[in-house]
Coordinates of C-alpha atoms and ligand atoms in Angstrom, one line a residue:
M1 CA 119.6 127.7 102.2
T2 CA 118.3 126.7 105.7
E3 CA 118.0 123.2 106.6
F4 CA 114.2 123.4 106.5
A5 CA 114.1 125.1 103.1
S6 CA 116.4 122.3 101.7
R7 CA 114.1 119.7 103.1
I8 CA 110.9 121.4 101.5
R9 CA 112.9 121.6 98.3
D10 CA 113.4 117.9 98.3
I11 CA 109.6 117.3 98.4
R12 CA 108.1 117.2 94.9
L13 CA 105.0 119.1 94.1
S14 CA 102.2 116.8 93.0
E15 CA 102.7 115.7 89.3
I16 CA 99.0 115.1 89.1
R17 CA 98.4 118.8 89.7
K18 CA 101.0 119.7 87.2
M19 CA 99.1 117.4 84.5
F20 CA 96.1 119.5 84.8
E21 CA 97.8 122.9 84.4
V22 CA 98.9 121.7 81.0
A23 CA 95.6 119.8 80.0
V24 CA 93.6 121.7 77.3
E25 CA 89.8 122.0 77.4
D26 CA 88.9 119.1 75.2
T27 CA 91.1 116.8 77.1
I28 CA 89.4 113.8 78.8
N29 CA 90.8 113.7 82.4
L30 CA 91.7 110.2 83.6
G31 CA 93.6 111.7 86.4
I32 CA 91.0 112.4 88.7
G33 CA 91.3 111.2 92.4
E34 CA 87.8 111.8 93.7
P35 CA 84.3 110.1 93.1
D36 CA 82.3 111.9 90.5
F37 CA 79.1 111.4 92.5
N38 CA 76.8 113.5 94.7
V39 CA 77.0 113.5 98.4
P40 CA 74.2 111.2 99.3
E41 CA 70.9 113.2 100.0
H42 CA 70.6 112.2 103.7
V43 CA 74.0 113.6 104.3
R44 CA 73.2 116.8 102.5
E45 CA 70.1 117.3 104.5
A46 CA 72.0 116.6 107.8
L47 CA 74.7 119.3 106.7
K48 CA 71.9 121.9 106.1
E49 CA 70.3 121.2 109.4
A50 CA 73.6 121.4 111.2
V51 CA 74.2 124.9 109.8
D52 CA 70.7 126.0 110.7
E53 CA 71.0 124.5 114.2
G54 CA 74.4 126.5 114.9
M55 CA 76.7 123.4 114.9
T56 CA 79.4 125.8 113.6
H57 CA 81.5 125.9 116.8
Y58 CA 84.5 124.1 118.0
T59 CA 83.9 120.6 119.0
S60 CA 86.3 118.7 121.4
N61 CA 89.9 118.4 119.9
M62 CA 89.2 114.5 119.3
G63 CA 85.9 115.2 117.6
M64 CA 82.3 114.7 118.6
Y65 CA 81.8 111.8 121.0
E66 CA 78.7 110.5 119.3
L67 CA 80.6 110.2 116.0
R68 CA 83.6 108.3 117.7
E69 CA 81.1 106.0 119.2
A70 CA 79.7 105.2 115.9
I71 CA 83.2 104.7 114.4
S72 CA 84.2 102.6 117.2
E73 CA 81.0 100.4 116.6
K74 CA 81.8 100.3 112.7
L75 CA 85.4 99.0 113.5
R76 CA 84.2 96.5 115.9
T77 CA 81.3 95.0 113.7
E78 CA 82.8 95.5 110.3
N79 CA 86.5 95.1 110.8
R80 CA 86.8 93.1 114.1
V81 CA 89.0 95.9 115.4
H82 CA 88.4 96.9 119.0
V83 CA 89.1 100.6 119.7
E84 CA 87.2 102.6 122.3
P85 CA 85.8 106.2 121.2
E86 CA 88.5 107.6 123.5
S87 CA 91.2 106.2 121.3
I88 CA 89.8 107.7 118.1
I89 CA 90.7 111.2 116.7
I90 CA 88.5 112.8 114.2
T91 CA 90.8 114.4 111.6
V92 CA 90.6 117.0 108.6
G93 CA 90.6 114.1 106.0
A94 CA 92.7 111.1 106.1
S95 CA 95.4 113.5 104.9
E96 CA 95.7 115.1 108.4
A97 CA 95.8 111.7 109.9
I98 CA 98.8 110.7 107.8
F99 CA 100.5 113.9 108.6
M100 CA 99.8 113.7 112.2
C101 CA 101.0 110.0 112.5
T102 CA 104.4 110.6 110.6
Q103 CA 104.9 113.9 112.8
A104 CA 104.2 111.9 116.1
L105 CA 106.0 108.8 115.4
L106 CA 109.1 109.6 113.5
D107 CA 112.1 111.5 114.6
R108 CA 115.1 112.6 112.5
G109 CA 116.8 109.9 110.8
D110 CA 114.1 107.3 111.6
Q111 CA 113.1 105.0 108.7
A112 CA 109.6 104.5 107.5
L113 CA 108.8 101.7 104.8
I114 CA 106.3 103.1 102.2
P115 CA 104.8 101.2 99.4
D116 CA 106.3 102.0 95.9
P117 CA 104.4 102.9 93.9
G118 CA 102.3 104.5 96.6
F119 CA 100.1 107.6 97.4
L120 CA 102.3 110.8 97.2
S121 CA 101.8 112.0 100.6
Y122 CA 103.6 109.2 102.4
D123 CA 107.0 110.2 101.1
A124 CA 106.3 113.8 101.6
C125 CA 105.1 113.5 105.1
V126 CA 107.9 111.3 106.2
K127 CA 110.3 113.8 104.8
L128 CA 108.4 116.7 106.6
A129 CA 109.1 114.8 109.8
E130 CA 112.9 114.7 109.0
A131 CA 112.7 111.0 108.5
I132 CA 113.8 108.6 105.8
S133 CA 111.4 107.0 103.3
V134 CA 112.5 103.5 102.4
P135 CA 110.4 102.3 99.4
V136 CA 109.1 98.9 99.4
P137 CA 109.1 97.8 95.6
L138 CA 105.8 96.3 94.6
S139 CA 105.6 94.4 91.4
M140 CA 102.9 93.3 89.1
E141 CA 103.9 89.7 89.5
D142 CA 102.8 90.0 93.1
G143 CA 99.7 91.9 92.1
F144 CA 101.3 94.9 93.7
S145 CA 100.7 93.5 97.1
M146 CA 103.2 94.4 99.9
T147 CA 104.5 91.1 100.8
P148 CA 105.9 90.1 104.2
E149 CA 109.1 88.9 102.7
R150 CA 109.8 92.3 101.0
V151 CA 109.0 94.2 104.2
E152 CA 111.1 91.9 106.3
S153 CA 114.1 92.3 104.0
L154 CA 114.1 96.2 104.3
I155 CA 113.9 96.4 108.1
T156 CA 116.9 97.9 109.8
D157 CA 117.6 99.1 113.4
D158 CA 116.4 102.5 112.4
T159 CA 112.9 101.3 111.1
R160 CA 110.1 102.6 113.1
V161 CA 106.9 102.7 110.9
I162 CA 105.3 100.7 108.0
I163 CA 102.9 102.5 105.9
M164 CA 100.3 100.0 104.2
N165 CA 97.6 101.1 101.8
S166 CA 95.0 98.5 100.7
P167 CA 92.9 98.9 98.4
S168 CA 95.8 101.0 96.9
N169 CA 96.2 104.3 95.2
P170 CA 97.6 104.2 92.4
T171 CA 97.5 100.4 91.6
G172 CA 94.0 99.5 92.8
S173 CA 95.5 96.3 94.3
V174 CA 93.7 94.6 97.3
M175 CA 96.1 92.8 99.7
G176 CA 95.1 89.3 100.7
K177 CA 94.6 88.3 104.2
D178 CA 97.8 86.3 104.4
D179 CA 99.9 89.3 103.4
I180 CA 98.1 91.7 105.8
K181 CA 98.4 89.1 108.6
G182 CA 102.1 88.6 107.7
V183 CA 103.1 92.2 107.8
A184 CA 101.1 92.6 111.1
E185 CA 103.2 89.8 112.7
I186 CA 106.3 91.4 111.6
A187 CA 105.4 94.7 113.2
E188 CA 104.4 92.8 116.3
D189 CA 107.7 90.9 116.4
R190 CA 109.9 94.0 115.6
D191 CA 108.0 96.4 117.7
L192 CA 107.2 98.6 114.7
I193 CA 104.0 100.7 114.2
I194 CA 101.9 100.1 111.1
I195 CA 100.0 103.1 109.7
S196 CA 97.3 101.5 107.6
D197 CA 95.6 103.8 105.2
E198 CA 92.2 102.2 104.5
I199 CA 90.4 105.1 102.8
Y200 CA 89.4 103.0 99.8
E201 CA 88.0 100.2 102.2
K202 CA 84.5 100.3 100.8
I203 CA 85.5 100.7 97.1
I204 CA 86.1 97.0 96.6
Y205 CA 85.0 94.7 93.8
D206 CA 86.9 91.3 94.4
G207 CA 88.2 89.9 97.5
K208 CA 87.7 91.3 101.1
H209 CA 89.1 94.1 103.0
Y210 CA 91.3 93.2 106.0
S211 CA 92.8 95.7 108.5
P212 CA 96.1 94.8 110.0
A213 CA 94.6 96.2 113.3
C214 CA 92.7 93.0 113.4
F215 CA 95.9 91.1 113.8
T216 CA 98.0 93.4 115.9
D217 CA 97.6 96.4 118.4
N218 CA 100.5 98.0 116.7
A219 CA 98.5 99.1 113.8
L220 CA 96.7 102.5 113.4
V221 CA 93.7 102.5 111.3
I222 CA 93.3 105.6 109.1
N223 CA 90.1 106.0 107.2
G224 CA 87.6 108.7 106.2
F225 CA 84.5 109.7 104.4
S226 CA 86.1 111.4 101.2
K227 CA 85.9 108.4 98.9
T228 CA 83.1 106.3 100.4
Y229 CA 80.5 109.2 100.5
A230 CA 82.0 111.3 97.9
M231 CA 82.6 114.0 100.4
T232 CA 86.2 115.0 99.6
G233 CA 85.5 118.8 100.2
L234 CA 84.1 118.2 103.5
R235 CA 87.7 117.1 104.7
I236 CA 86.7 114.5 107.3
G237 CA 88.5 111.3 108.4
Y238 CA 89.9 109.7 111.5
V239 CA 92.7 107.6 113.0
A240 CA 92.1 104.9 115.5
G241 CA 94.3 102.6 117.5
R242 CA 96.3 102.1 120.7
E243 CA 95.5 104.6 123.5
D244 CA 99.1 105.5 124.3
I245 CA 99.8 106.2 120.7
I246 CA 96.6 108.1 120.1
E247 CA 97.7 110.3 123.1
E248 CA 100.9 111.2 121.3
L249 CA 99.1 112.0 118.1
L250 CA 96.6 114.3 119.8
K251 CA 99.6 116.5 120.7
V252 CA 100.1 117.2 117.0
H253 CA 96.4 117.4 116.3
Q254 CA 95.4 119.8 118.9
Y255 CA 97.8 122.3 118.2
N256 CA 97.7 122.0 114.4
T257 CA 94.1 121.9 113.7
A258 CA 92.2 122.2 117.1
C259 CA 89.4 120.1 115.7
A260 CA 87.9 118.8 112.5
P261 CA 85.2 121.1 111.0
S262 CA 82.1 120.5 113.1
V263 CA 79.3 120.5 110.3
S264 CA 81.5 117.8 108.5
Q265 CA 81.5 115.8 111.6
V266 CA 77.6 115.9 111.7
A267 CA 77.5 114.9 108.0
A268 CA 80.1 112.0 108.8
L269 CA 77.7 110.8 111.6
A270 CA 74.7 110.8 109.3
A271 CA 76.7 109.0 106.6
L272 CA 77.6 106.2 108.9
R273 CA 74.0 105.9 110.4
G274 CA 72.1 106.4 107.3
P275 CA 71.3 104.0 104.4
Q276 CA 74.3 102.6 102.5
N277 CA 72.7 101.8 99.3
C278 CA 74.2 104.9 97.8
V279 CA 77.7 103.3 98.3
K280 CA 76.7 100.0 96.7
E281 CA 75.3 102.0 93.7
M282 CA 78.6 103.9 93.3
V283 CA 80.6 100.7 93.6
D284 CA 78.6 98.9 91.0
E285 CA 79.1 101.9 88.6
F286 CA 82.8 101.9 89.2
K287 CA 82.9 98.2 88.6
R288 CA 81.2 98.7 85.2
R289 CA 83.8 101.4 84.3
R290 CA 86.6 99.3 85.5
D291 CA 85.7 96.3 83.4
L292 CA 85.2 98.6 80.4
M293 CA 88.7 100.1 80.9
F294 CA 90.4 96.8 81.7
R295 CA 88.9 95.1 78.5
S296 CA 89.9 98.0 76.4
L297 CA 93.5 98.3 77.7
T298 CA 94.1 94.6 77.4
E299 CA 92.7 94.5 73.9
M300 CA 95.2 97.4 73.0
G301 CA 98.0 95.1 74.2
L302 CA 98.7 96.9 77.5
E303 CA 99.2 94.6 80.4
C304 CA 97.7 95.4 83.9
I305 CA 96.3 93.7 86.9
L306 CA 92.5 93.7 87.2
P307 CA 92.2 96.1 90.2
G308 CA 90.3 94.6 93.0
G309 CA 89.4 98.1 94.6
A310 CA 89.8 101.9 94.5
F311 CA 89.2 103.4 91.1
Y312 CA 92.5 103.4 89.4
M313 CA 94.1 101.2 86.5
F314 CA 97.7 100.9 86.5
P315 CA 98.8 99.6 83.1
Q316 CA 102.4 98.9 82.1
V317 CA 103.5 101.2 79.1
G318 CA 107.1 101.2 79.1
D319 CA 108.4 104.9 79.2
S320 CA 105.7 106.5 81.4
R321 CA 106.6 110.0 80.7
G322 CA 106.7 109.5 76.9
F323 CA 103.5 107.6 77.0
T324 CA 101.8 110.4 79.3
E325 CA 102.9 113.2 76.7
R326 CA 101.6 111.0 73.7
A327 CA 98.3 110.5 75.4
L328 CA 98.0 114.2 76.1
D329 CA 98.5 114.9 72.6
A330 CA 95.7 112.6 71.7
G331 CA 93.4 114.4 74.2
V332 CA 93.7 112.0 77.4
A333 CA 95.3 113.2 80.5
V334 CA 96.8 110.2 82.6
V335 CA 99.4 110.5 85.3
P336 CA 102.9 108.9 84.9
G337 CA 103.6 106.1 87.3
S338 CA 106.9 107.6 88.3
A339 CA 105.0 110.3 90.2
F340 CA 104.3 107.4 92.6
G341 CA 107.8 106.2 93.2
E342 CA 110.7 104.7 91.1
A343 CA 109.0 101.2 90.8
G344 CA 106.0 103.0 89.1
S345 CA 108.3 104.1 86.3
D346 CA 107.0 101.8 83.5
Y347 CA 103.3 102.5 84.3
V348 CA 100.7 105.2 84.2
R349 CA 97.7 105.7 86.4
M350 CA 94.2 106.0 84.8
S351 CA 91.4 107.0 87.0
Y352 CA 87.8 105.7 86.2
A353 CA 86.2 108.3 88.4
T354 CA 84.7 109.7 85.2
S355 CA 81.7 108.8 83.1
Y356 CA 81.4 105.5 81.2
E357 CA 80.9 107.5 78.0
L358 CA 84.0 109.4 78.4
I359 CA 86.1 106.4 79.2
Q360 CA 84.7 104.9 76.0
E361 CA 85.9 107.9 74.2
A362 CA 89.2 108.1 76.0
M363 CA 90.0 104.5 75.0
E364 CA 89.3 105.3 71.4
R365 CA 91.7 108.1 71.5
L366 CA 94.3 105.9 73.0
K367 CA 94.3 103.4 70.3
P368 CA 96.9 105.1 68.1
V369 CA 99.0 105.9 71.3
C370 CA 99.2 102.2 71.8
G371 CA 99.9 101.5 68.0
V372 CA 96.4 100.0 67.4
Ligands
PLP401 N1 95.1 108.1 101.2 C1 94.9 107.9 99.9 C2 95.5 106.5 99.4 C3 94.3 108.6 98.9 O1 94.3 108.4 97.7 C4 93.9 109.9 99.4 C5 93.2 111.0 98.4 O2 93.3 110.8 97.2 C6 93.9 110.2 100.7 C7 94.5 109.3 101.5 C8 93.4 111.6 101.3 O3 92.2 111.4 101.7 P1 91.3 112.6 102.2 O4 90.7 113.3 101.2 O5 90.3 112.0 103.3 O6 92.3 113.6 103.0

């Protein structure tokens, strides 16, 4: 086997995908990772117009200047992060931004700190860059926050990058200002780069979102439109940060994807510039579902943190694979926490990106699984 083949073999295929291959028709799917809402009407209109007006050609590698200007403005006014449009690359979803950052910033043998449990792409993208993932174990006692103490204790001479994700997939945890600032200060002191995945920024119920880029120039902001505007299939996101780093990232981007889809860029601009009440309505509905799921699970005796953001609950169940199988037998698909890293082994992830009524029914079905 070649070295490349063995590296690929070491990357696990998504367990979430596997779950749905085995789920039968009547199963209630609590594994969904995308909002079950429509793309806002004004964004749909902008898309149609873009097609009619022939906006179907390449844009500049970095993306439409007008969109980058709007993102620069958004970062300045909402996040207190100052990045010029020239230091923003429009990407094919946040996914491409994560891939691009790991490819450009990591060499063979370098170490990247990743949250554990954390979004599956981090470990895979670090491995594709021939680098080494160093899991930062997150605990329920700390509300699944990435604490500066944990981060500090895992830094070695080979550490180059820290990946952060708040609000988090899979735990729904929202890091507080002190932890964000603390990790940002470590990056500054140790000359490390933070890759901050902020894709769930707007799906937040309690607390406030802070970007580490507000505290250090060593942080790259990754964000996108998939979750906030229910535009997952339009594949549009961005990365913003220091000009010298963005220049390096561009080398990966321009030969890998050339540019993000032009009609999706038009849609993203319309999303940013248009009315935001659609986001509020979606978040209010997610909160209603979160409260239902949290109440039901805690009444069944499962311990979990009340997620401050995203649309995932992460209850502690003991043996996550056993629980997942029993839940599936009862007609509910969940994702074993072990899919998100070693520290997730006692947990399962349940998404509430499904209707209130289906969540009610799923909670009923889970009662016997929890011995109620
Ligand atoms: N980052 C996190 C934490 C996610 O949960 C996801 C999707 O589930 C992504 C990034 C990918 O986002 P996109 O659809 O914009 O590629």
